[in-house]
Coordinates of C-alpha atoms and ligand atoms in Angstrom, one line a residue:
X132 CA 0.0 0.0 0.0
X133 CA 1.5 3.5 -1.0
X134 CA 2.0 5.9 1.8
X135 CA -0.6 8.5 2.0
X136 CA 1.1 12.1 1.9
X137 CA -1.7 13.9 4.3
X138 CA -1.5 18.0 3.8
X139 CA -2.4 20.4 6.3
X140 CA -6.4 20.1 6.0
X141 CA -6.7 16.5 5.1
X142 CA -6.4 15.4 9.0
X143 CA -9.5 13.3 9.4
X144 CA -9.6 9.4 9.0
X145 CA -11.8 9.8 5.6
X146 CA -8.4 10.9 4.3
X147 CA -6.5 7.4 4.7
X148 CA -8.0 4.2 3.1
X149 CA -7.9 2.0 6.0
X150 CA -7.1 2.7 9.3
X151 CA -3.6 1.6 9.3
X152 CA -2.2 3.0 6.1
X153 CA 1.3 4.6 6.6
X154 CA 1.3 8.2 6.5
X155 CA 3.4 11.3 5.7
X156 CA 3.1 14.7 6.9
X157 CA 5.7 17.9 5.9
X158 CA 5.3 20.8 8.0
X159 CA 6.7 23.7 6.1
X160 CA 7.8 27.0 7.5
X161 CA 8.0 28.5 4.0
X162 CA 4.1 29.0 4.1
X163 CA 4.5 31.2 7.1
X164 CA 7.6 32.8 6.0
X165 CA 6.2 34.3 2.4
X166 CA 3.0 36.1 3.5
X167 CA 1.4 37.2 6.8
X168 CA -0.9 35.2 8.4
X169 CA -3.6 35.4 11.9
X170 CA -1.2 34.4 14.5
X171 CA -4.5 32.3 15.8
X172 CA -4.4 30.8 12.2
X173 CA -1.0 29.5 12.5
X174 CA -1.4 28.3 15.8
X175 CA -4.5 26.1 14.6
X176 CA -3.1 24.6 11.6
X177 CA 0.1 23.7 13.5
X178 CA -1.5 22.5 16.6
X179 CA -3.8 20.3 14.2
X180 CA -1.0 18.6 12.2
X181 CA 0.9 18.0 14.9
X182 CA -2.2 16.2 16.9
X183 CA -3.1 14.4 14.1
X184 CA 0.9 13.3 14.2
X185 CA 0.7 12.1 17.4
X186 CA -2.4 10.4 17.1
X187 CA -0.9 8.3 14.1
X188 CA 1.8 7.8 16.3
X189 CA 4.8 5.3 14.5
X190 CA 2.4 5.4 11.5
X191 CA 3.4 9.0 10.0
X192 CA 6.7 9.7 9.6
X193 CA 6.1 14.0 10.2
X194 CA 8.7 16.0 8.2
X195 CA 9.7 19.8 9.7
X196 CA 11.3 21.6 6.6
X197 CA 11.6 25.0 5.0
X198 CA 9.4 23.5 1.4
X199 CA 7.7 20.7 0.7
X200 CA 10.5 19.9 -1.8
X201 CA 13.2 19.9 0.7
X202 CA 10.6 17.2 2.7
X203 CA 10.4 15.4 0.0
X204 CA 13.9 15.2 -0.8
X205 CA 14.1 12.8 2.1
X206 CA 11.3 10.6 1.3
X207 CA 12.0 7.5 -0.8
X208 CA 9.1 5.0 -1.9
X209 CA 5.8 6.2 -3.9
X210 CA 2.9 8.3 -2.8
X211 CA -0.9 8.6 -2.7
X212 CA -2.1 12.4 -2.2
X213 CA -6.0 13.4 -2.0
X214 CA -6.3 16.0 -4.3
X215 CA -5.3 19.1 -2.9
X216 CA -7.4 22.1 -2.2
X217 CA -5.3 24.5 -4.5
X218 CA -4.7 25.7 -7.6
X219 CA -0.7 25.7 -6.5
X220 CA -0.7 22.9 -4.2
X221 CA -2.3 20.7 -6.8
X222 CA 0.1 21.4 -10.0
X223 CA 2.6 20.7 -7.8
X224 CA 1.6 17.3 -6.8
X225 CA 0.9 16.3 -10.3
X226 CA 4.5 17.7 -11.4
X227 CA 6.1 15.0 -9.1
X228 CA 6.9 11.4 -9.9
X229 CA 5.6 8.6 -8.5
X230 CA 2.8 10.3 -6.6
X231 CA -0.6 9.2 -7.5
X232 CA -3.1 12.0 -7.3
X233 CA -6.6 10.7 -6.1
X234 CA -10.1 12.5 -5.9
X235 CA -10.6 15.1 -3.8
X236 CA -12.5 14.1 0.0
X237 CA -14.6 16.4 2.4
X238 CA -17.3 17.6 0.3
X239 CA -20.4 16.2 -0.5
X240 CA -20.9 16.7 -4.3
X241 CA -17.7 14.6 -6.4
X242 CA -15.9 16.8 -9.0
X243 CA -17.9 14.5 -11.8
X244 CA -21.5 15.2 -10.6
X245 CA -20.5 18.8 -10.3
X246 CA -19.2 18.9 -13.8
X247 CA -22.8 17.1 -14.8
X248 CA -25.2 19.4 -13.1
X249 CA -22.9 22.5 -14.7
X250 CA -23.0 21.4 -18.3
X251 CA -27.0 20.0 -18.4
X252 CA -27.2 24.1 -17.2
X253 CA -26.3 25.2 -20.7
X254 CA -26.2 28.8 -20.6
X255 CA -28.2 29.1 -17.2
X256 CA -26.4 30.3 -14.6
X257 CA -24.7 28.2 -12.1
X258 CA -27.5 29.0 -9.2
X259 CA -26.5 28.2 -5.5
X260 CA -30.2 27.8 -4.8
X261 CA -30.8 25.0 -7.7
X262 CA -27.6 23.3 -7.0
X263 CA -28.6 23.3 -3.2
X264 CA -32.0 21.7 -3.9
X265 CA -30.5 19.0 -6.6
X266 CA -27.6 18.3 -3.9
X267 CA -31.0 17.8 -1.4
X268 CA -32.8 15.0 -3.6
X269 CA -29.0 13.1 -4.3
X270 CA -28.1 12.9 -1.0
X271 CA -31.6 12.4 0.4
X272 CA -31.0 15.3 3.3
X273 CA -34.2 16.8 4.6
X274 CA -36.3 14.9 1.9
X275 CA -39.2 13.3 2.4
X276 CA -39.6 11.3 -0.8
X277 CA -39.6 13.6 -3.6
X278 CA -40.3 16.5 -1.4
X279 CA -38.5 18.9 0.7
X280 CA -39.3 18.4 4.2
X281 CA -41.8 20.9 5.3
X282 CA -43.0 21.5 1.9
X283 CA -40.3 24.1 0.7
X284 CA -36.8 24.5 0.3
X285 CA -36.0 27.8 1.3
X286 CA -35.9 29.3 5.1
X287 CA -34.3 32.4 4.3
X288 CA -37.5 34.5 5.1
X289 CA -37.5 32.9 8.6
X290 CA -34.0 33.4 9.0
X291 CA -33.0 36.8 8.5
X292 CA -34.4 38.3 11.9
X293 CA -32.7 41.1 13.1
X294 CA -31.0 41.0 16.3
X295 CA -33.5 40.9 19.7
X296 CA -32.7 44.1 21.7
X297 CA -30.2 42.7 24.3
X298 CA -26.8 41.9 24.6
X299 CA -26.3 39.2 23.6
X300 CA -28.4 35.9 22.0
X301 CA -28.4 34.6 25.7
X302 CA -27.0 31.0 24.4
X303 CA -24.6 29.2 26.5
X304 CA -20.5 30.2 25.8
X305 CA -19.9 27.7 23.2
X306 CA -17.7 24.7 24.4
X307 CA -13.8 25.7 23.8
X308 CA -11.0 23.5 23.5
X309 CA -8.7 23.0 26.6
X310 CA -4.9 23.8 25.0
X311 CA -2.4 21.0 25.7
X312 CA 1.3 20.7 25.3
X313 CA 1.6 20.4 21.7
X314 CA -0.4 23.7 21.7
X315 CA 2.0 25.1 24.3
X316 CA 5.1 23.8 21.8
X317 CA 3.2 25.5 18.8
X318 CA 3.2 29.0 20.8
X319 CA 6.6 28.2 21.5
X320 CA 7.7 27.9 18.0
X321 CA 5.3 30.5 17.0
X322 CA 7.2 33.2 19.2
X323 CA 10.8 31.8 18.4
X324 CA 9.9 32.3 14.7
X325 CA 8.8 35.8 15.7
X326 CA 11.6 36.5 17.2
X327 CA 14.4 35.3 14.8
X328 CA 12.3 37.8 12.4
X329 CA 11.1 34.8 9.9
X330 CA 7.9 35.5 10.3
X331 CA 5.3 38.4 10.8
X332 CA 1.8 37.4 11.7
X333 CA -1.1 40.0 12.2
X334 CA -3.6 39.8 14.9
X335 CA -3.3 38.8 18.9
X336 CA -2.3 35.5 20.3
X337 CA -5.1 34.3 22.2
X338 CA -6.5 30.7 23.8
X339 CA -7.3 28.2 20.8
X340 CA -10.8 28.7 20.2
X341 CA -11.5 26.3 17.1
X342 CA -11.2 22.4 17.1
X343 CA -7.8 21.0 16.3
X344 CA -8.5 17.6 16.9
X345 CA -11.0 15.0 15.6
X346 CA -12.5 14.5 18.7
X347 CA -12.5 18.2 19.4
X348 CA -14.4 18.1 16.7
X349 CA -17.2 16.2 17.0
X350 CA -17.6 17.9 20.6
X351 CA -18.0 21.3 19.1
X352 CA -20.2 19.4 16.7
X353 CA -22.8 18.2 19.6
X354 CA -22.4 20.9 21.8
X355 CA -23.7 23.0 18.2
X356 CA -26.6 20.7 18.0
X357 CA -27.6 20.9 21.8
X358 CA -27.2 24.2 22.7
X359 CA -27.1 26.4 19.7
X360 CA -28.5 25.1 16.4
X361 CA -32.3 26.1 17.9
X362 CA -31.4 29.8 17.6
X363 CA -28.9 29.3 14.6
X364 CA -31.2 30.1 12.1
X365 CA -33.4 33.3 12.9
X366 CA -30.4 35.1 14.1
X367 CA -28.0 33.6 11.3
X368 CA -27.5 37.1 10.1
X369 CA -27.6 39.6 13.1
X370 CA -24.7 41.0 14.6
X371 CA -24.0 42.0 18.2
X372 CA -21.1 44.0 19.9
X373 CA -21.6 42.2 22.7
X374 CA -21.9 38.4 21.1
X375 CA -19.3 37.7 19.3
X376 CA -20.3 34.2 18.4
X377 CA -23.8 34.3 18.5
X378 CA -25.5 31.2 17.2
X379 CA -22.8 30.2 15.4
X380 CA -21.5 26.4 14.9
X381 CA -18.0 27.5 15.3
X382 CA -17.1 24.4 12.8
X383 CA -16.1 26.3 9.3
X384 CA -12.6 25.9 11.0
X385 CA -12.8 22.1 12.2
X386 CA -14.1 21.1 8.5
X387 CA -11.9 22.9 6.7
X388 CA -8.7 21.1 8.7
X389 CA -10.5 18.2 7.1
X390 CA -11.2 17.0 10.6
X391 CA -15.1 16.2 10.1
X392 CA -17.0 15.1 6.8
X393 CA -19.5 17.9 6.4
X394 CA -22.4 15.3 5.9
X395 CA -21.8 14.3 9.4
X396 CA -22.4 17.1 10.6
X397 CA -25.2 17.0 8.5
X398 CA -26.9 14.0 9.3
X399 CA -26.5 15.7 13.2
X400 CA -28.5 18.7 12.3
X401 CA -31.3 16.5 10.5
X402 CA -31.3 14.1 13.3
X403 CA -31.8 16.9 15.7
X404 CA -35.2 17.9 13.3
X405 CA -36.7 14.9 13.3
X406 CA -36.5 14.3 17.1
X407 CA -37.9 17.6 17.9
X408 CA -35.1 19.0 19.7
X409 CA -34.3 21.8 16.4
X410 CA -37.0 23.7 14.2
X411 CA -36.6 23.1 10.9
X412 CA -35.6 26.6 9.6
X413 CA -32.6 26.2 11.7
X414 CA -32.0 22.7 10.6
X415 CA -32.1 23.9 7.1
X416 CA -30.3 27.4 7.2
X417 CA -27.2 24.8 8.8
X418 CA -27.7 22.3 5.8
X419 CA -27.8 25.5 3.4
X420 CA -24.4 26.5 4.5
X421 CA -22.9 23.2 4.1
X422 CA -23.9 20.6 1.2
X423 CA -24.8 24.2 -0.4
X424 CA -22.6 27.2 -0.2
X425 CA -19.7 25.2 1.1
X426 CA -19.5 22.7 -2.1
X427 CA -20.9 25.7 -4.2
X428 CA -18.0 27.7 -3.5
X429 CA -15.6 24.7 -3.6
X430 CA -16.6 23.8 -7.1
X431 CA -16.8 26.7 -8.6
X432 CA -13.1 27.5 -7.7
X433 CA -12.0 24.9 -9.8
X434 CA -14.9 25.3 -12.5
X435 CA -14.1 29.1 -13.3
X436 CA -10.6 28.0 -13.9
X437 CA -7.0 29.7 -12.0
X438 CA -7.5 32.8 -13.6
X439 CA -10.5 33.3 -12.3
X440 CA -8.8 34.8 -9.4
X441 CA -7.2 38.5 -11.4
X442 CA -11.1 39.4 -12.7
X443 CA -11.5 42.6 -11.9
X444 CA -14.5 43.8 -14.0
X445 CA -15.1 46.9 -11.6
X446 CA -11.7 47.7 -12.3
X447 CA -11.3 48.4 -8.4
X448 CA -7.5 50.0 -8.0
X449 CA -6.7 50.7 -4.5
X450 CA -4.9 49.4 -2.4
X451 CA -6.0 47.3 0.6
X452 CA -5.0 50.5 3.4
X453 CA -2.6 49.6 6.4
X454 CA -5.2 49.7 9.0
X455 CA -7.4 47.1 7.7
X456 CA -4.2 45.2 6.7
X457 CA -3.3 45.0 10.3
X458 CA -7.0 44.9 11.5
X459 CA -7.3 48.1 13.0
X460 CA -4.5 47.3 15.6
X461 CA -3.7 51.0 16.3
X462 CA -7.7 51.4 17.1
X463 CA -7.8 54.4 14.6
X464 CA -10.9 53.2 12.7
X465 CA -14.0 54.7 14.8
X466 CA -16.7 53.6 12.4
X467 CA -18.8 51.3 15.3
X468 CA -19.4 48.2 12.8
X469 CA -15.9 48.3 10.9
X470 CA -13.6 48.7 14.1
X471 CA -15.9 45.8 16.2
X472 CA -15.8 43.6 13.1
X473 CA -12.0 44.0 13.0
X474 CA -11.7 43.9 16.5
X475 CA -13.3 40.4 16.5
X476 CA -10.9 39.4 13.5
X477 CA -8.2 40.3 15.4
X478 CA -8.8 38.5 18.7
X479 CA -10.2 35.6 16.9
X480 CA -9.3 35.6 13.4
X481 CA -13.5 34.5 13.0
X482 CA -16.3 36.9 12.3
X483 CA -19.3 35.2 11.0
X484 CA -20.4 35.4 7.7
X485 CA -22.6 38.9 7.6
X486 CA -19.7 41.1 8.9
X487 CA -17.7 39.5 6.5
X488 CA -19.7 40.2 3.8
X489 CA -21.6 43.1 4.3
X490 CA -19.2 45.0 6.6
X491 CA -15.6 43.8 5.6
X492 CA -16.2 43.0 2.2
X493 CA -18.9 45.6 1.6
X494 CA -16.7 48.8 2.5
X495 CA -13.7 47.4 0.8
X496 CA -16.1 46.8 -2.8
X497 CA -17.5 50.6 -1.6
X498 CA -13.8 51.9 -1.5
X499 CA -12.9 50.3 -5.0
X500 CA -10.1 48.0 -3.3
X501 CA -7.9 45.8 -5.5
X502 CA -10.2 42.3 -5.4
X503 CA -7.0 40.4 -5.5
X504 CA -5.8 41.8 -2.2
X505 CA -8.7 41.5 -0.7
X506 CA -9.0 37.9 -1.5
X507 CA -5.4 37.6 -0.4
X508 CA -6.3 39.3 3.4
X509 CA -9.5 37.6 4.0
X510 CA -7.5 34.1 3.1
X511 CA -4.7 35.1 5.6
X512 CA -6.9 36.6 8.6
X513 CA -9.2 34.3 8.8
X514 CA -8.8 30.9 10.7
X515 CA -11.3 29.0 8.3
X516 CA -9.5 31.0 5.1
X517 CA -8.3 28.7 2.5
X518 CA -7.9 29.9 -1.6
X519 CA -10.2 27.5 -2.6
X520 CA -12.8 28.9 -0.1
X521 CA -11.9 33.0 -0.7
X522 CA -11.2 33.0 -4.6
X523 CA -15.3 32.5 -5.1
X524 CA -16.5 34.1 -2.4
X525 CA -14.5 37.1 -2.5
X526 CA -13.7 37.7 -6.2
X527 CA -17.4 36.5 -6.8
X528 CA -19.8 36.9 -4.4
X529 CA -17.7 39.9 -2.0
X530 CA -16.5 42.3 -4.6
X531 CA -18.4 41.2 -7.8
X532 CA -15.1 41.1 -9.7
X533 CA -16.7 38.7 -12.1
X534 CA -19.0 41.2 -13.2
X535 CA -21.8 38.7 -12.4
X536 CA -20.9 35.7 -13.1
X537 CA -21.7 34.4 -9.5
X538 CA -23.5 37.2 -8.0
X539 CA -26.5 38.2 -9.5
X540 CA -25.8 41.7 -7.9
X541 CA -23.6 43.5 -6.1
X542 CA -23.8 42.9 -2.4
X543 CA -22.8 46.6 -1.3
X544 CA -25.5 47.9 1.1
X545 CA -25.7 51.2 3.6
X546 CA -25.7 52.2 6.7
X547 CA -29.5 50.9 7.2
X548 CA -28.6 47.5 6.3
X549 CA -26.1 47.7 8.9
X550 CA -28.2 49.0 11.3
X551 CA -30.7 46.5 10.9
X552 CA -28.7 43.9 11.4
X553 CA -27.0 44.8 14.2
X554 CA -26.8 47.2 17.7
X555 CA -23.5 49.0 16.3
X556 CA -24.9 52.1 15.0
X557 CA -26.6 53.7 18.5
X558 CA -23.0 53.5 20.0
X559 CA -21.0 54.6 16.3
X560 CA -20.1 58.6 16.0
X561 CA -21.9 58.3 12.6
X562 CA -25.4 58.4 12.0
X563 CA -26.5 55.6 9.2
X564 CA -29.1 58.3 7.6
X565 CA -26.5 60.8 6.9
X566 CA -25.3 61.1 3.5
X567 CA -22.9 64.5 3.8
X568 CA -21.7 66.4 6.9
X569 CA -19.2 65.1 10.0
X570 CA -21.4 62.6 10.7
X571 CA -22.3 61.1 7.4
X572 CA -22.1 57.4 7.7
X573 CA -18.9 56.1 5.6
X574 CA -21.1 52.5 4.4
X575 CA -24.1 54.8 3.3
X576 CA -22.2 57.8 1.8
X577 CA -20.1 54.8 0.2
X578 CA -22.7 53.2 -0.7
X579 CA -23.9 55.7 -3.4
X580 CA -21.0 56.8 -4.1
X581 CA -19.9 53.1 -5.1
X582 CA -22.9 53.0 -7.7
X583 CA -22.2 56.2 -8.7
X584 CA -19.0 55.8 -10.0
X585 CA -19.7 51.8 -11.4
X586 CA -23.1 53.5 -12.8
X587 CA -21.6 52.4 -16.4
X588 CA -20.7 48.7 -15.6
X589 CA -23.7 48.2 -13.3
X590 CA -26.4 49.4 -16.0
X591 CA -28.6 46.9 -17.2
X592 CA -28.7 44.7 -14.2
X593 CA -32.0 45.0 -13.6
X594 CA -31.5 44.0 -9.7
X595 CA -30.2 47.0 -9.1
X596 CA -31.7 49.4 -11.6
X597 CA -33.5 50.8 -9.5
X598 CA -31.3 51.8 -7.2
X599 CA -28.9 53.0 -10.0
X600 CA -31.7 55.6 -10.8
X601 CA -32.7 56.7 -6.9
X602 CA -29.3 57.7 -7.2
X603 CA -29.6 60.0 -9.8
X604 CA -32.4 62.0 -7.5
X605 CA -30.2 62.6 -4.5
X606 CA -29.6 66.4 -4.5
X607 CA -26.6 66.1 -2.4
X608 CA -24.3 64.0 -5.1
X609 CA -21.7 65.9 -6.0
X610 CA -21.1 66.8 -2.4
X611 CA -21.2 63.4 -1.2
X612 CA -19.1 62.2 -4.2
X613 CA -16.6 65.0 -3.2
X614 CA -16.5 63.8 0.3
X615 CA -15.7 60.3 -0.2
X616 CA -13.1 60.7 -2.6
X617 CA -11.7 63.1 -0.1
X618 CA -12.3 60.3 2.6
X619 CA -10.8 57.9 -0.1
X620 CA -8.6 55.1 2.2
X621 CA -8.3 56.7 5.7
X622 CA -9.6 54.8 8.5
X623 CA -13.7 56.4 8.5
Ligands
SF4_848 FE1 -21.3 51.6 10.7 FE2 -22.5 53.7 9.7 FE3 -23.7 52.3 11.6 FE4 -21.5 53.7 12.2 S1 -23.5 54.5 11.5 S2 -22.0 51.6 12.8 S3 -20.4 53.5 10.3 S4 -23.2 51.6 9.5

């Protein structure tokens, strides 16, 4: 049997054939050396590889090298590899010899039934919603023979609530992790490689808050179902200062690590439906996420092709500013939803999904920032972040650098969006229904100010004609145009 080369987020058992297949692992500092990454990022991948190591035990033989060509140099005997997760990682396997390149694992929908449901679209676009629903009926989740349990498909009217007018959700602290001593030897490492200057991280060292172990895992997994999955999906979208996880599963991290197979986690949530213990609009906004938008985005990465990453059909120029490089870690940014949202990046290196979107990704699409960077800092910041997961959703669905071919419209929004969604703007020294003045809101001066100036590109889309013409009534244009090309990259 050929040894199985495991990479950095292929650390679950569905990644070896049978239980006691010999194993390699190469631990190379030369990804930490060439760009800057979360320090809590580092710290999890590490920790992970080196658990999964020492569960394997005498069955890995674990490789510490600057490249995984200097590894490799050592290694004698052929290879199997799961196919890796990017563009880069993959040439490079297929360039060696004697490695045999299999499928990939840890999604739910195979390369080939992907490439089927894409080409019997013809020139329809490649929906999420219809690949959801066809992903559904295949895998037999929430089904209930030819029909979706509960008689539709779609939950998103249910879950879109803003948030209740408290503090916080008033769930339970999510279970963490208890850091051992292969976490302490990581931080030990971590700092020593700080210190010789071979690497620069962004972001604060904190207590490991995501899973790095299988069994971690699955405990973040049931603690998800029990305590929070009830109140995941009406609140799926609100933001509170004072909540940083909300109803959140915690487990984009976990899955992408490779430690748990997403339809486990699955079959978890629908189990939790059918005994009563979950409503089935949370139960559904969870499966949504997964055997949907998680696969969606992972296929399309490799369907749109490896230059699908320079589009840049807003032609967006600037470039990504030094505070939200380093995540506002002078505390110079006082817009209330930007300088919370980055605050929870940088203790955590997690935000959930709508302050990604609408408020990180949002104000830099507002600001015209280069979508390549962008995709580039969200990959590197985040602890989840990999390029097959921030290509699509950043280039695509964040800054609608493909002009469309994912999104079917921008997703730029104001200050009332924000405000919503969320308790910032009461406590924020901007007032969301300003356009002009010292307290005009950044997101909704921005926000006109973004269609004005991508009024060319955008016309014709007719979901967002109509805002593409209310702009052409506001009285205060010029002014506000002036301002925020004044305003241009400093910290609002
Ligand atoms: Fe953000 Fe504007 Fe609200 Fe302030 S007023 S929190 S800048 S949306």
């Amino acid at each position: 049997m050929r040894t199985r080369w495991l990479f950095g987020d292929q650390l679950g058992p569905h990644f070896l054939d049978e239980p006691g297949q010999p194993a390699l692992m190469i631990e190379s500092r030369g990804v930490f050396t060439r760009r800057r990454f979360h320090r809590q990022k580092a710290h999890l991948v590490l920790s992970a590889m080196r658990h999964r190591a020492a569960e394997l035990g005498d069955q890995v033989r674990y490789l510490k090298a600057g490249t995984y060509r200097e590894a490799l140099a050592e290694v004698s005997g052929d290879l199997s590899v799961c196919a890796p997760t990017s563009y880069a990682a993959d040439r490079f396997v297929r360039s060696l010899d004697g490695v045999e390149v299999l499928p990939a694992r840890g999604f739910c929908t195979s390369r080939d039934d992907f490439a089927q449901w894409a080409s019997r679209r013809g020139s329809k676009r490649l929906l999420m919603e219809d690949f959801y629903r066809e992903a559904r009926v295949r895998l037999e989740v929430l089904m209930d023979g030819s029909n979706p349990t509960g008689g539709q498909w779609n939950f998103d009217h249910d879950n879109r609530e803003p948030p209740p007018h408290q503090p916080t959700l008033g769930l339970t602290e999510p279970w963490w992790p208890h850091e051992d001593e292969i976490d302490d030897e990581v931080r030990a490492d971590l700092d020593r490689w700080e210190r010789d200057g071979d690497v620069r991280f962004t972001g604060q060292d904190g207590p490991r808050r995501f899973a790095a172990t299988r069994r971690e895992a699955l405990h973040v997994l049931r603690d998800f179902v029990a305590h929070r999955l009830p109140a995941f999906g009406p609140h799926e979208d609100a933001m509170l200062t004072g909540d940083d996880w909300m109803a959140h599963s915690l487990l984009s991290a976990p899955l992408n690590l490779g430690l748990l197979d997403p339809l486990e986690a699955v079959e978890r949530a629908e189990d939790a439906y059918r005994t009563g213990a979950a409503p089935l609009s949370s139960v559904e906004g969870f499966v949504r996420q997964l055997i949907g938008w998680r696969d969606y985005i992972w296929h399309l990465y490799w369907h749109f092709g490896a230059d699908y990453r320079h589009r840049n059909a807003l032609l967006a120029r600037r470039h990504v500013p030094d505070w939200f490089a380093d995540l506002d870690a002078d505390g110079t940014v006082e817009a209330r939803c930007l300088s919370e949202t980055l605050r929870g990046v940088r203790e955590h290196g997690w935000v959930h999904h709508i302050p990604r979107l609408m408020v990180l990704g949002n104000y830099a699409m507002q600001r015209g920032w280069r979508p390549d960077e962008v995709t580039d800092w969200f990959h590197r910041s985040f602890v989840d972040g990999y390029d097959w997961v921030m290509v699509a959703n950043v280039v695509g669905m964040s800054q609608y650098a493909d002009g469309g071919l994912l999104a079917t419209k921008p997703y730029a929004g104001g200050g009332a969006y924000i405000d919503r969604m969320s308790d910032f703007c009461g406590s924020c020294r901007y007032d969301p229904k300003v356009r002009v003045g010292d307290d005009a809101c950044p997101f909704t001066a921005g926000y006109w100010w973004f269609l004005d100036r991508n009024a060319d590109r955008l016309q014709g889309n007719q979901r967002i004609a109509r805002q593409l013409s209310a702009r052409q009534r506001l009285d205060d244009l010029p002014d506000l145009v002036d301002q925020e090309q004044k305003r241009g990259n400093d910290a609002p």
